[in-house]
One Martini backbone bead per residue (centre of mass of N, CA, C, O) as a GRO file, in nm:
protein
  215
    1MET     BB    1   0.098   0.034   0.020
    2LEU     BB    2   0.025   0.378  -0.048
    3SER     BB    3   0.091   0.693   0.033
    4LYS     BB    4   0.065   1.009   0.031
    5GLY     BB    5   0.338   1.118  -0.178
    6MET     BB    6   0.411   0.839  -0.276
    7SER     BB    7   0.633   0.599  -0.442
    8ASP     BB    8   0.707   0.349  -0.634
    9GLY     BB    9   0.964   0.173  -0.715
   10GLY     BB   10   1.027   0.257  -1.055
   11CYS     BB   11   0.786   0.466  -1.080
   12SER     BB   12   0.599   0.657  -1.334
   13ASP     BB   13   0.386   0.835  -1.511
   14PRO     BB   14   0.102   0.918  -1.411
   15SER     BB   15  -0.246   0.806  -1.447
   16VAL     BB   16  -0.571   0.952  -1.368
   17VAL     BB   17  -0.892   0.816  -1.268
   18GLU     BB   18  -1.246   0.807  -1.243
   19TRP     BB   19  -1.436   0.532  -1.095
   20GLU     BB   20  -1.767   0.541  -1.040
   21LYS     BB   21  -1.870   0.250  -1.011
   22ASP     BB   22  -1.653   0.213  -0.740
   23LYS     BB   23  -1.552   0.472  -0.610
   24LYS     BB   24  -1.264   0.537  -0.767
   25LEU     BB   25  -0.924   0.558  -0.804
   26ILE     BB   26  -0.708   0.531  -1.098
   27MET     BB   27  -0.360   0.425  -1.141
   28MET     BB   28  -0.110   0.462  -1.390
   29THR     BB   29   0.219   0.309  -1.437
   30ALA     BB   30   0.562   0.329  -1.513
   31CYS     BB   31   0.797   0.053  -1.494
   32ASP     BB   32   1.032  -0.128  -1.407
   33GLY     BB   33   1.048  -0.421  -1.624
   34GLY     BB   34   0.788  -0.351  -1.828
   35ARG     BB   35   0.549  -0.249  -1.639
   36ARG     BB   36   0.210  -0.187  -1.554
   37ARG     BB   37   0.092  -0.019  -1.281
   38VAL     BB   38  -0.204  -0.053  -1.075
   39TYR     BB   39  -0.407   0.170  -0.879
   40GLU     BB   40  -0.614   0.207  -0.582
   41SER     BB   41  -0.868   0.447  -0.451
   42GLY     BB   42  -1.114   0.509  -0.173
   43ASP     BB   43  -0.974   0.813  -0.053
   44MET     BB   44  -0.880   1.033  -0.260
   45GLY     BB   45  -0.548   0.954  -0.242
   46GLU     BB   46  -0.434   0.874   0.046
   47SER     BB   47  -0.441   0.572  -0.069
   48TRP     BB   48  -0.270   0.281  -0.223
   49THR     BB   49  -0.361  -0.013  -0.421
   50GLU     BB   50  -0.280  -0.278  -0.585
   51ALA     BB   51  -0.440  -0.426  -0.883
   52LEU     BB   52  -0.448  -0.726  -0.825
   53GLY     BB   53  -0.624  -0.935  -1.064
   54THR     BB   54  -0.674  -0.712  -1.289
   55LEU     BB   55  -0.467  -0.460  -1.418
   56SER     BB   56  -0.206  -0.521  -1.301
   57ARG     BB   57   0.055  -0.620  -1.518
   58VAL     BB   58  -0.075  -0.658  -1.806
   59TRP     BB   59   0.100  -0.438  -1.906
   60GLY     BB   60   0.364  -0.347  -2.135
   61ASN     BB   61   0.688  -0.246  -2.197
   62LYS     BB   62   0.988  -0.186  -2.270
   63GLN     BB   63   1.262  -0.394  -2.249
   64GLY     BB   64   1.547  -0.314  -2.071
   65GLU     BB   65   1.800  -0.083  -2.031
   66SER     BB   66   1.651   0.136  -2.247
   67VAL     BB   67   1.416   0.207  -2.090
   68LYS     BB   68   1.127   0.429  -2.131
   69HIS     BB   69   0.922   0.630  -1.977
   70VAL     BB   70   0.567   0.660  -2.057
   71GLY     BB   71   0.284   0.805  -2.110
   72SER     BB   72  -0.063   0.745  -2.093
   73GLY     BB   73  -0.362   0.686  -2.216
   74PHE     BB   74  -0.635   0.767  -1.968
   75ILE     BB   75  -0.984   0.685  -1.969
   76THR     BB   76  -1.324   0.757  -1.926
   77ALA     BB   77  -1.644   0.602  -2.031
   78THR     BB   78  -1.973   0.614  -2.191
   79ILE     BB   79  -2.061   0.323  -2.381
   80GLU     BB   80  -2.342   0.185  -2.444
   81ASP     BB   81  -2.414   0.206  -2.130
   82ARG     BB   82  -2.095   0.170  -2.053
   83ASP     BB   83  -1.840   0.142  -1.836
   84VAL     BB   84  -1.510   0.259  -1.932
   85MET     BB   85  -1.171   0.199  -2.038
   86LEU     BB   86  -0.908   0.386  -2.200
   87VAL     BB   87  -0.598   0.280  -2.369
   88THR     BB   88  -0.264   0.400  -2.445
   89LEU     BB   89   0.004   0.191  -2.582
   90PRO     BB   90   0.309   0.071  -2.640
   91VAL     BB   91   0.414  -0.156  -2.902
   92TYR     BB   92   0.684  -0.366  -2.955
   93VAL     BB   93   0.830  -0.398  -3.288
   94LYS     BB   94   1.032  -0.642  -3.470
   95LYS     BB   95   1.140  -0.643  -3.780
   96ALA     BB   96   1.324  -0.805  -4.014
   97GLU     BB   97   1.414  -0.520  -4.168
   98THR     BB   98   1.496  -0.424  -3.878
   99ARG     BB   99   1.731  -0.239  -3.714
  100GLY     BB  100   1.772  -0.253  -3.395
  101ASN     BB  101   1.541  -0.095  -3.249
  102PRO     BB  102   1.228  -0.115  -3.181
  103LYS     BB  103   0.923  -0.017  -3.264
  104SER     BB  104   0.633   0.177  -3.179
  105GLU     BB  105   0.302   0.093  -3.133
  106LEU     BB  106  -0.008   0.231  -3.097
  107HIS     BB  107  -0.248   0.112  -2.864
  108LEU     BB  108  -0.585   0.018  -2.810
  109TRP     BB  109  -0.767  -0.017  -2.504
  110LEU     BB  110  -1.022  -0.225  -2.342
  111THR     BB  111  -1.209  -0.172  -2.026
  112ASP     BB  112  -1.420  -0.286  -1.721
  113ASN     BB  113  -1.235  -0.441  -1.496
  114THR     BB  114  -1.260  -0.742  -1.644
  115HIS     BB  115  -1.221  -0.684  -1.933
  116ILE     BB  116  -0.973  -0.728  -2.211
  117VAL     BB  117  -0.888  -0.533  -2.515
  118ASP     BB  118  -0.733  -0.520  -2.828
  119ILE     BB  119  -0.811  -0.296  -3.082
  120GLY     BB  120  -0.537  -0.157  -3.184
  121SER     BB  121  -0.386   0.035  -3.400
  122VAL     BB  122  -0.324   0.417  -3.416
  123SER     BB  123  -0.071   0.455  -3.564
  124GLY     BB  124   0.142   0.533  -3.792
  125GLU     BB  125   0.327   0.428  -4.036
  126GLY     BB  126   0.656   0.441  -3.889
  127ASP     BB  127   0.589   0.528  -3.620
  128ASP     BB  128   0.743   0.632  -3.306
  129ALA     BB  129   0.574   0.585  -3.031
  130ALA     BB  130   0.492   0.737  -2.723
  131ALA     BB  131   0.347   0.948  -2.580
  132SER     BB  132  -0.004   0.980  -2.457
  133SER     BB  133  -0.350   1.071  -2.543
  134LEU     BB  134  -0.706   1.115  -2.461
  135LEU     BB  135  -1.031   1.179  -2.634
  136TYR     BB  136  -1.377   1.200  -2.521
  137LYS     BB  137  -1.683   1.288  -2.699
  138ARG     BB  138  -2.034   1.392  -2.639
  139SER     BB  139  -2.310   1.491  -2.844
  140THR     BB  140  -2.631   1.645  -2.870
  141ARG     BB  141  -2.881   1.608  -3.124
  142GLY     BB  142  -3.172   1.714  -3.184
  143THR     BB  143  -3.471   1.594  -3.119
  144GLY     BB  144  -3.497   1.447  -2.806
  145ASN     BB  145  -3.200   1.352  -2.773
  146LYS     BB  146  -3.123   1.111  -3.007
  147GLU     BB  147  -2.854   1.241  -3.124
  148ASN     BB  148  -2.522   1.122  -3.133
  149LYS     BB  149  -2.190   1.256  -3.099
  150GLU     BB  150  -1.879   1.092  -3.151
  151GLU     BB  151  -1.537   1.119  -3.010
  152LEU     BB  152  -1.204   0.983  -3.085
  153ILE     BB  153  -0.880   1.092  -2.961
  154ALA     BB  154  -0.534   1.086  -3.049
  155LEU     BB  155  -0.224   1.178  -2.877
  156TYR     BB  156   0.118   1.170  -3.006
  157GLU     BB  157   0.450   1.095  -2.988
  158LYS     BB  158   0.708   1.146  -3.228
  159LYS     BB  159   0.964   0.936  -3.349
  160LYS     BB  160   1.314   0.851  -3.456
  161GLY     BB  161   1.512   0.578  -3.438
  162GLY     BB  162   1.519   0.589  -3.109
  163LYS     BB  163   1.528   0.877  -3.041
  164GLU     BB  164   1.489   1.138  -2.820
  165ASN     BB  165   1.383   1.319  -3.022
  166SER     BB  166   1.114   1.498  -3.118
  167LEU     BB  167   0.874   1.542  -3.402
  168GLY     BB  168   0.613   1.557  -3.241
  169MET     BB  169   0.263   1.581  -3.278
  170VAL     BB  170  -0.020   1.350  -3.311
  171SER     BB  171  -0.345   1.349  -3.461
  172VAL     BB  172  -0.621   1.107  -3.413
  173SER     BB  173  -0.899   0.968  -3.553
  174LEU     BB  174  -1.114   0.700  -3.392
  175THR     BB  175  -1.362   0.579  -3.557
  176GLU     BB  176  -1.309   0.276  -3.606
  177GLN     BB  177  -1.237   0.204  -3.311
  178LEU     BB  178  -1.514   0.281  -3.191
  179GLU     BB  179  -1.671   0.061  -3.342
  180ARG     BB  180  -1.518  -0.174  -3.214
  181VAL     BB  181  -1.596  -0.115  -2.926
  182LYS     BB  182  -1.902  -0.163  -2.968
  183LYS     BB  183  -1.877  -0.459  -3.056
  184VAL     BB  184  -1.744  -0.562  -2.798
  185LEU     BB  185  -1.971  -0.476  -2.603
  186ALA     BB  186  -2.187  -0.656  -2.733
  187THR     BB  187  -2.041  -0.921  -2.674
  188TRP     BB  188  -2.024  -0.898  -2.369
  189GLN     BB  189  -2.327  -0.887  -2.320
  190GLU     BB  190  -2.393  -1.167  -2.436
  191VAL     BB  191  -2.204  -1.332  -2.257
  192ASP     BB  192  -2.313  -1.242  -1.981
  193LYS     BB  193  -2.601  -1.341  -2.034
  194SER     BB  194  -2.535  -1.642  -2.082
  195VAL     BB  195  -2.394  -1.696  -1.812
  196SER     BB  196  -2.630  -1.615  -1.631
  197GLN     BB  197  -2.835  -1.824  -1.739
  198LEU     BB  198  -2.663  -2.076  -1.680
  199CYS     BB  199  -2.633  -2.034  -1.378
  200VAL     BB  200  -2.932  -2.038  -1.303
  201SER     BB  201  -2.987  -2.321  -1.416
  202LEU     BB  202  -2.785  -2.479  -1.237
  203LEU     BB  203  -2.897  -2.389  -0.961
  204ALA     BB  204  -3.183  -2.503  -1.003
  205GLN     BB  205  -3.093  -2.803  -1.031
  206LYS     BB  206  -2.914  -2.806  -0.746
  207GLY     BB  207  -3.012  -2.604  -0.518
  208ILE     BB  208  -2.830  -2.347  -0.513
  209SER     BB  209  -2.722  -2.071  -0.388
  210THR     BB  210  -2.662  -1.749  -0.533
  211ASN     BB  211  -2.475  -1.636  -0.291
  212THR     BB  212  -2.220  -1.861  -0.353
  213VAL     BB  213  -2.278  -1.870  -0.668
  214CYS     BB  214  -2.220  -1.677  -0.939
  215SER     BB  215  -2.121  -1.374  -0.814
   0.00000   0.00000   0.00000
């Protein structure tokens, strides 16, 4: 557990979001050893506990002596009436024709703190993506507030050839990725519904209380 004002050894570049569903703050950090550690706080940041068993150490960054910590895009959103978290992180890929250090592709990840899915690459081909941020906004248009306009935008730092110097920032509209997110959420909903129905059916057959099983 971490107290307010303290940091875990070897971790930096924190990104913090408010997860209203569980009334918690969630913080993602980049750490030595190539892992992203995630912490939760139920007291508005006075103390932090590592979210082992859910999100912590699921994601990795570049491993090795030359690892550089970079900040991640990390936001919450309500999409298709479901609370989710969206994350952008570099995935390091070394292609056969590439010499030296592998380049990083920026990937978008979706999670609801239970399921986790890699939506795919969001950076331009050949870009060596580093630090990133995300923006999601939804506006209502038309009569009766029936028509919603949604936008998901990624902003990332572009580098070249593994060098320290940045070539600037790149902004990308993630329209296709947002549609994939919606399809994944629809799949999760169907799977959760099927599992719930199966669980109820099994409990009814065995006469087992639902308070102790499938909860």
